[in-house]
Short mmCIF file of C-alpha atoms in Angstrom, two decimals:
data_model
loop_
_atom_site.label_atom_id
_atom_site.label_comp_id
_atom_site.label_asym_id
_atom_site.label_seq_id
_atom_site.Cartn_x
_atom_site.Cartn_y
_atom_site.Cartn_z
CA UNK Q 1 159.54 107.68 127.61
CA UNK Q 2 157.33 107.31 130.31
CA UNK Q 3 153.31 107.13 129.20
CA UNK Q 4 152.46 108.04 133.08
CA UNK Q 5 150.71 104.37 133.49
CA UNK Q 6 151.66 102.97 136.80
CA UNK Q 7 151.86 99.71 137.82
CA UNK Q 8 150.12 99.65 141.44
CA UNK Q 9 152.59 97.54 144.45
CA UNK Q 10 151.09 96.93 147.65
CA UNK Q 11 153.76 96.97 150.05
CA UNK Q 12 152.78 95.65 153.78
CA UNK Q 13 151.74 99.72 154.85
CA UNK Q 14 151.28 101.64 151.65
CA UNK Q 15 150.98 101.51 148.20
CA UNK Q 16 153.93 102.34 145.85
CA UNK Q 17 153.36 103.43 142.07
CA UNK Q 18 155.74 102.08 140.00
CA UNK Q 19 156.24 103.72 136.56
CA UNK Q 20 156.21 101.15 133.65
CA UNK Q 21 157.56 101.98 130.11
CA UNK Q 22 156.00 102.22 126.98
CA UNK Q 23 158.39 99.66 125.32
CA UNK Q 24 157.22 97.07 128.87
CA UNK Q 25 153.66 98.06 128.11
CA UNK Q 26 153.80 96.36 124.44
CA UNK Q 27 156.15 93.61 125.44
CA UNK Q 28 153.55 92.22 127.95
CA UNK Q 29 151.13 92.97 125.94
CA UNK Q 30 152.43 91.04 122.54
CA UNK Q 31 153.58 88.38 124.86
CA UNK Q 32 150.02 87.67 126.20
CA UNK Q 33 148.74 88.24 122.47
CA UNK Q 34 151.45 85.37 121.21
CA UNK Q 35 150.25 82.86 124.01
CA UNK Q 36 146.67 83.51 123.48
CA UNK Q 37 146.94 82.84 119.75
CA UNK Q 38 149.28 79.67 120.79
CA UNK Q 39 146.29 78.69 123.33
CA UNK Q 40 143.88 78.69 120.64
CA UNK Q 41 145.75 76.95 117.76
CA UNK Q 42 146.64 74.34 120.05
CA UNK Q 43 143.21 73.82 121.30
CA UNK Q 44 141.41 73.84 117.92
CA UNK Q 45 144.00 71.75 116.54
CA UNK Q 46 144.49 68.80 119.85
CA UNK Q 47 140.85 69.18 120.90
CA UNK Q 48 140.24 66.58 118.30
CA UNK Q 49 139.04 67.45 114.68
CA UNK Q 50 135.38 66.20 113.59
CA UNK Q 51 134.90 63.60 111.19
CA UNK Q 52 133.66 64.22 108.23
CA UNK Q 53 130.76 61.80 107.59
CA UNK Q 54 131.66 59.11 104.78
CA UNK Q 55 131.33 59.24 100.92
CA UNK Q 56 127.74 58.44 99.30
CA UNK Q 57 128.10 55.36 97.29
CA UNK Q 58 127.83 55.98 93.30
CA UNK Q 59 124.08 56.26 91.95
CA UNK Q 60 122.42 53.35 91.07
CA UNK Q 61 119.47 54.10 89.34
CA UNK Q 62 119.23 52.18 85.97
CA UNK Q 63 121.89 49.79 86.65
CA UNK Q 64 122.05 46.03 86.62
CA UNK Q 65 123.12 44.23 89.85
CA UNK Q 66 126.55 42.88 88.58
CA UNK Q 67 127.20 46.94 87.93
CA UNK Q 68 126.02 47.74 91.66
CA UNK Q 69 128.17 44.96 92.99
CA UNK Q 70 131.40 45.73 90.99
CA UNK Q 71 130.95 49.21 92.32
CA UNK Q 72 130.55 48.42 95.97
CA UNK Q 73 133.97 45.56 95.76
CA UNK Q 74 131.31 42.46 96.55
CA UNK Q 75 133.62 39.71 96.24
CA UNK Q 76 132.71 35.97 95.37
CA UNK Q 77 132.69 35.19 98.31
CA UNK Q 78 130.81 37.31 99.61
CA UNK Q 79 128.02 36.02 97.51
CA UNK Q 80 128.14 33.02 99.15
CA UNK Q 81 127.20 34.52 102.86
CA UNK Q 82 124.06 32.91 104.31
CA UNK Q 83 121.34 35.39 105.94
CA UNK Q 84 122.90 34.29 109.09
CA UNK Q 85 126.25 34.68 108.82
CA UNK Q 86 125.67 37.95 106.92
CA UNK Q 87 124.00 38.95 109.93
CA UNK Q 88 126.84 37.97 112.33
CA UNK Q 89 129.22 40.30 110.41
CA UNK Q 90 126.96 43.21 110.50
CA UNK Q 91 126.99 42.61 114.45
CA UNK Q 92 130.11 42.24 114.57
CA UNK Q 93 131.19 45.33 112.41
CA UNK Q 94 128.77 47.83 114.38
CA UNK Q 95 130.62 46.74 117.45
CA UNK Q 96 133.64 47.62 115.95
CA UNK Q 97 132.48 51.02 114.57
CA UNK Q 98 130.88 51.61 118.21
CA UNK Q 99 134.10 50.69 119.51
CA UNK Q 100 136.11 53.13 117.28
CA UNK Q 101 133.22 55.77 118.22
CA UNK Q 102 133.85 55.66 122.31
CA UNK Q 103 137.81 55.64 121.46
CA UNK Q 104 136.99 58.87 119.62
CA UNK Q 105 135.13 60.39 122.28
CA UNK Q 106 137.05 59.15 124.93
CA UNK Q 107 140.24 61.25 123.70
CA UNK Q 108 138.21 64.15 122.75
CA UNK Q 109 138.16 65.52 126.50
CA UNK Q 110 141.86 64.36 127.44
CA UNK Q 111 143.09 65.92 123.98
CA UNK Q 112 141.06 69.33 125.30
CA UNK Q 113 142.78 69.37 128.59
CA UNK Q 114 146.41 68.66 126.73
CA UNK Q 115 145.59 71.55 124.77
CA UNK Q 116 144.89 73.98 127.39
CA UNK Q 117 147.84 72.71 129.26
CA UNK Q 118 149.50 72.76 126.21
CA UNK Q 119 149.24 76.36 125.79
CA UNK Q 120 151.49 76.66 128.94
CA UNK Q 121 153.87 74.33 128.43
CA UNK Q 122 154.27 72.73 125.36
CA UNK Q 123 155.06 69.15 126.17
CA UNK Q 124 151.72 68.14 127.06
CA UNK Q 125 150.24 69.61 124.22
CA UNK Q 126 152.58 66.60 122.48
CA UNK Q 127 150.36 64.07 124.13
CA UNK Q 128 147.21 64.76 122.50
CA UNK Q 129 145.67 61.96 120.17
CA UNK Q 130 144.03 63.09 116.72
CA UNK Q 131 142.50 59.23 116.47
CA UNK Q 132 143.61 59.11 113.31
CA UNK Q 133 143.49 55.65 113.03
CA UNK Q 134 140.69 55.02 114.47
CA UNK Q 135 138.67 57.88 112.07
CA UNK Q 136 140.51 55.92 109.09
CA UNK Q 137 138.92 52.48 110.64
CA UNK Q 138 135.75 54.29 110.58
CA UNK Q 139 135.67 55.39 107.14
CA UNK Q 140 136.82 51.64 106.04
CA UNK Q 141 134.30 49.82 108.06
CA UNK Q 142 132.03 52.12 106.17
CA UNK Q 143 132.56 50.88 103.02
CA UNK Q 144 132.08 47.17 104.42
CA UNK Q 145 129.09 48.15 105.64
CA UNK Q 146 127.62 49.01 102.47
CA UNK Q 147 128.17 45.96 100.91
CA UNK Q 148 126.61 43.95 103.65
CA UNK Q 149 123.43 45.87 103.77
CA UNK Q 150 123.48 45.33 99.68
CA UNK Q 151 124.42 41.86 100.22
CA UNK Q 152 121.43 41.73 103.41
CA UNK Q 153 119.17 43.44 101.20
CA UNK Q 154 119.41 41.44 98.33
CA UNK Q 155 119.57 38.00 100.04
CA UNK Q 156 117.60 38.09 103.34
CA UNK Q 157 114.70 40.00 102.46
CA UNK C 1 139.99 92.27 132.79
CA UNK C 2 136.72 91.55 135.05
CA UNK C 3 134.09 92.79 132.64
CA UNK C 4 135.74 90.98 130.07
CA UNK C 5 134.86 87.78 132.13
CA UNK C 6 131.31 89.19 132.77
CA UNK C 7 131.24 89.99 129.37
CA UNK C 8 132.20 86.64 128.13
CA UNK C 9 130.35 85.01 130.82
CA UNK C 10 126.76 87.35 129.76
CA UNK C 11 127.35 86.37 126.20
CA UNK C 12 127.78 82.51 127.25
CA UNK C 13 124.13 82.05 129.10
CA UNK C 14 122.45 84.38 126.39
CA UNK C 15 123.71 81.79 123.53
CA UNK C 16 123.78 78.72 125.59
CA UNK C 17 119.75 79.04 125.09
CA UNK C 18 120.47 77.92 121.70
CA UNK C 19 122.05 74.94 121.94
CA UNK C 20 122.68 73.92 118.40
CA UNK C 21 122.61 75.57 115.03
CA UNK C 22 122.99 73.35 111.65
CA UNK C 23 123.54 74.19 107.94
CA UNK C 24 123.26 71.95 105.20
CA UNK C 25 124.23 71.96 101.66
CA UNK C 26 122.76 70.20 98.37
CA UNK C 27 125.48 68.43 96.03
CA UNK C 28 124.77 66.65 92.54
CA UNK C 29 127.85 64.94 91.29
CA UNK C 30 130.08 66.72 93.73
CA UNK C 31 128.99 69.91 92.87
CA UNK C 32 126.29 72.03 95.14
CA UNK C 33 123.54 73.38 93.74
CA UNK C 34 121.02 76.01 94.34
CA UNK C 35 118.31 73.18 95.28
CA UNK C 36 114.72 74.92 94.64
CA UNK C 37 112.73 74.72 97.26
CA UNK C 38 109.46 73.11 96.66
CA UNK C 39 105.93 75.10 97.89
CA UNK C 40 104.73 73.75 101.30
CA UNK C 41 101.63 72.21 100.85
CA UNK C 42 103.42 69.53 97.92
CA UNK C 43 106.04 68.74 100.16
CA UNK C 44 106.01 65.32 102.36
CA UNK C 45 106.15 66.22 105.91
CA UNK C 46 110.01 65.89 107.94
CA UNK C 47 108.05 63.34 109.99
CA UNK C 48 106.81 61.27 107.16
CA UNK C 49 110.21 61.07 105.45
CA UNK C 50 112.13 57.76 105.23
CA UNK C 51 115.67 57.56 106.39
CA UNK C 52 117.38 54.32 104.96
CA UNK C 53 120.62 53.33 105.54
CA UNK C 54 120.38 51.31 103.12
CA UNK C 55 118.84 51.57 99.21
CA UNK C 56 115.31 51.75 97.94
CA UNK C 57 114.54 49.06 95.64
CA UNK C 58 110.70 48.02 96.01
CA UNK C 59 110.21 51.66 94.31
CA UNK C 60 111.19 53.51 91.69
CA UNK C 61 112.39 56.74 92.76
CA UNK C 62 114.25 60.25 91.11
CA UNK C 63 117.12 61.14 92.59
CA UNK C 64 117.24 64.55 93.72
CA UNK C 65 120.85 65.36 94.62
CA UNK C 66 122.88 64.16 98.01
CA UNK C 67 122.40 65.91 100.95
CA UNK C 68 125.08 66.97 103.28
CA UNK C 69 124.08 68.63 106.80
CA UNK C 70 126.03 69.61 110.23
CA UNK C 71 124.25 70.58 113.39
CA UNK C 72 126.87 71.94 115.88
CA UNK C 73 126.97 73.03 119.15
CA UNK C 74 126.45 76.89 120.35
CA UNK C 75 129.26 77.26 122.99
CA UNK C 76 132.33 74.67 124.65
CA UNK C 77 129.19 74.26 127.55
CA UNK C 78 126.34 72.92 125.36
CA UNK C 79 126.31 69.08 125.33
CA UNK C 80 127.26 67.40 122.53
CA UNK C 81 125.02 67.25 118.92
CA UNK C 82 123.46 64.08 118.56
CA UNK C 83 122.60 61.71 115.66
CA UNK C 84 118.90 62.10 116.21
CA UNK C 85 119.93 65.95 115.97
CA UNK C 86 121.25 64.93 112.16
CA UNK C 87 118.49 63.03 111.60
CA UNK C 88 115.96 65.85 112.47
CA UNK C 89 117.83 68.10 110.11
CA UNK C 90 117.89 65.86 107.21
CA UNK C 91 114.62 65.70 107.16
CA UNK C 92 113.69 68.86 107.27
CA UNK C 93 115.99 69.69 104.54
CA UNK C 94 114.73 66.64 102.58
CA UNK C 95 111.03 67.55 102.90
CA UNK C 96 112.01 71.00 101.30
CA UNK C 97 113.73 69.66 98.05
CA UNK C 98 110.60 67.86 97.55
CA UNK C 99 111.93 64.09 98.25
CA UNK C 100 109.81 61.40 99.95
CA UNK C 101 113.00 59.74 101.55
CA UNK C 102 116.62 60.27 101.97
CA UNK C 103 118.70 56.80 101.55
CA UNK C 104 122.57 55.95 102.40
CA UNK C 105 122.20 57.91 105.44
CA UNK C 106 125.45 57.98 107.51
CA UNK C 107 127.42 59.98 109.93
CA UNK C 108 130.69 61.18 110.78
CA UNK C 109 132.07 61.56 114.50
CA UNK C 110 131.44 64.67 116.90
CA UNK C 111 134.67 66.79 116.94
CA UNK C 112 135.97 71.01 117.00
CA UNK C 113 135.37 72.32 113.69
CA UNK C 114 136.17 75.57 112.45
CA UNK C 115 133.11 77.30 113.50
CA UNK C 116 132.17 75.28 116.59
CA UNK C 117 133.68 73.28 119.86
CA UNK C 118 131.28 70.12 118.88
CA UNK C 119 130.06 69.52 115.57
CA UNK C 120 128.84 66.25 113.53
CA UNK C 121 128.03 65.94 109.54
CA UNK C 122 125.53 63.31 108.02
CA UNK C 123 124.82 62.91 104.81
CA UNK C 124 122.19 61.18 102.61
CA UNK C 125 120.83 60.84 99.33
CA UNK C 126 117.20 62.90 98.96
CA UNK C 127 114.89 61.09 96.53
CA UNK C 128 111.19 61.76 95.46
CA UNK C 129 108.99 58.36 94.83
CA UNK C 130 107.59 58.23 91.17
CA UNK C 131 103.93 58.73 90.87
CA UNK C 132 102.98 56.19 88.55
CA UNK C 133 103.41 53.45 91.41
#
């Protein structure tokens, strides 16, 4: 049946009305409803998730410094760090976590544009990187971190 | 379809005056709490607050519970939330519960969450000094 909604045609000298159907009318319109909702999944889902910000360590408050170190993994060897070399690692470790950090970022605005793309035509949408790895390195370097501030802490000051 | 752009683009510069927005929440042992809120004038100020990476030990302090905040961005044109942003907010937060510093302080990384295009989380642990120092 027709609904009496025209679709407007400009032809080179005059316009021409040309009737659309009801059944056309919802077709484009669930069609542009499916991509938008495809547009948006894919976005929210390549544009590259936030981290969540690392576990607090366990409470320490009333317990003995073996307790603290068996909690935080110190190992023997670790024990035996000088300030300096303790000091080296904690560089060394915030360059890697800065490192991780710019990786991050730097696929945060290429994973965006896959995933606008993406909502056209799916195989770019395939390319987008969820740093996975590098979030998990994060979270990891983390926990080192904790034990050489303990170990810094303890030693060096 | 144009004053849906207007529209979307009216609603953009309103909102894009507020950059940010945050949240926090208050855990002990996993679980949040209903942290009380102590009066103003007992509270150390945000400014005065400590943030440690690190643990307290030349003190003796109470723990208060863990605090977990997010500050995220208004629309996909505001720049970025920062870690000073984080920091700002966990301080604020901290000088409410009452605590005199806020230790283990990390972050996570800047990324879409579910209710914005560019959020980040940090967390810390709020504690109040003991008096009898």
């Amino acid at each position: 049946m027709e609904l009496g909604i025209f679709r407007r045609q400009r032809s080179r000298r005059f316009i021409q009305q040309e009737p659309v159907s009801e059944s056309g009318m919802s077709n484009i319109g669930t069609f542009n409803g499916v991509r938008l909702c495809i547009a948006a999944s894919l976005i929210l889902l390549l544009a590259g998730c936030a981290r969540s910000a690392p576990d607090l360590p366990d409470h320490r408050v009333g317990k003995s410094d073996e307790e603290v170190r068996l909690m935080l993994g110190i190992s023997k060897s670790d024990l035996e760090l000088s300030c300096t070399e303790i000091s080296t690692a904690m560089n060394d470790l915030n360059a890697k976590i800065e490192e991780n950090e710019q990786e991050i970022k730097g696929d945060r605005t290429q994973n965006q544009v896959a995933g606008y793309f993406g909502a056209l035509f799916l195989f770019p949408a395939l390319a987008a990187d969820q740093n996975t790895d590098s979030k998990e390195q994060l979270d990891s370097l983390q926990v080192r971190k904790d034990q050489l501030i303990y170990l810094q802490q303890r030693k060096c000051k | 379809m144009k004053s849906r752009v207007i529209m979307v683009l009216a609603v953009s510069l309103l909102t894009a005056g507020c950059a940010t927005w945050s949240g926090s929440e208050v855990t002990q042992d996993g679980k949040v709490i209903q942290a009380v809120v102590v009066p103003e004038n007992e509270r150390t100020a945000p400014e005065d607050i400590i943030l440690t990476e690190a643990d307290i030990t030349d003190k003796e302090y109470t723990v208060i519970g863990d605090i977990e905040v997010f500050v995220n961005k208004t629309t996909i044109f505001n720049a970025d939330p920062t870690p000073e942003m984080v920091e700002e907010k966990l301080r604020e937060r901290a000088s409410e519960l009452g605590a005199d510093a806020v230790i283990f302080v990390r972050n996570g990384s800047v990324g879409v969450s579910a209710w914005s295009w560019g959020s980040l989380e940090g967390r810390g642990r709020a504690v109040s000094f003991s008096k009898n120092q």
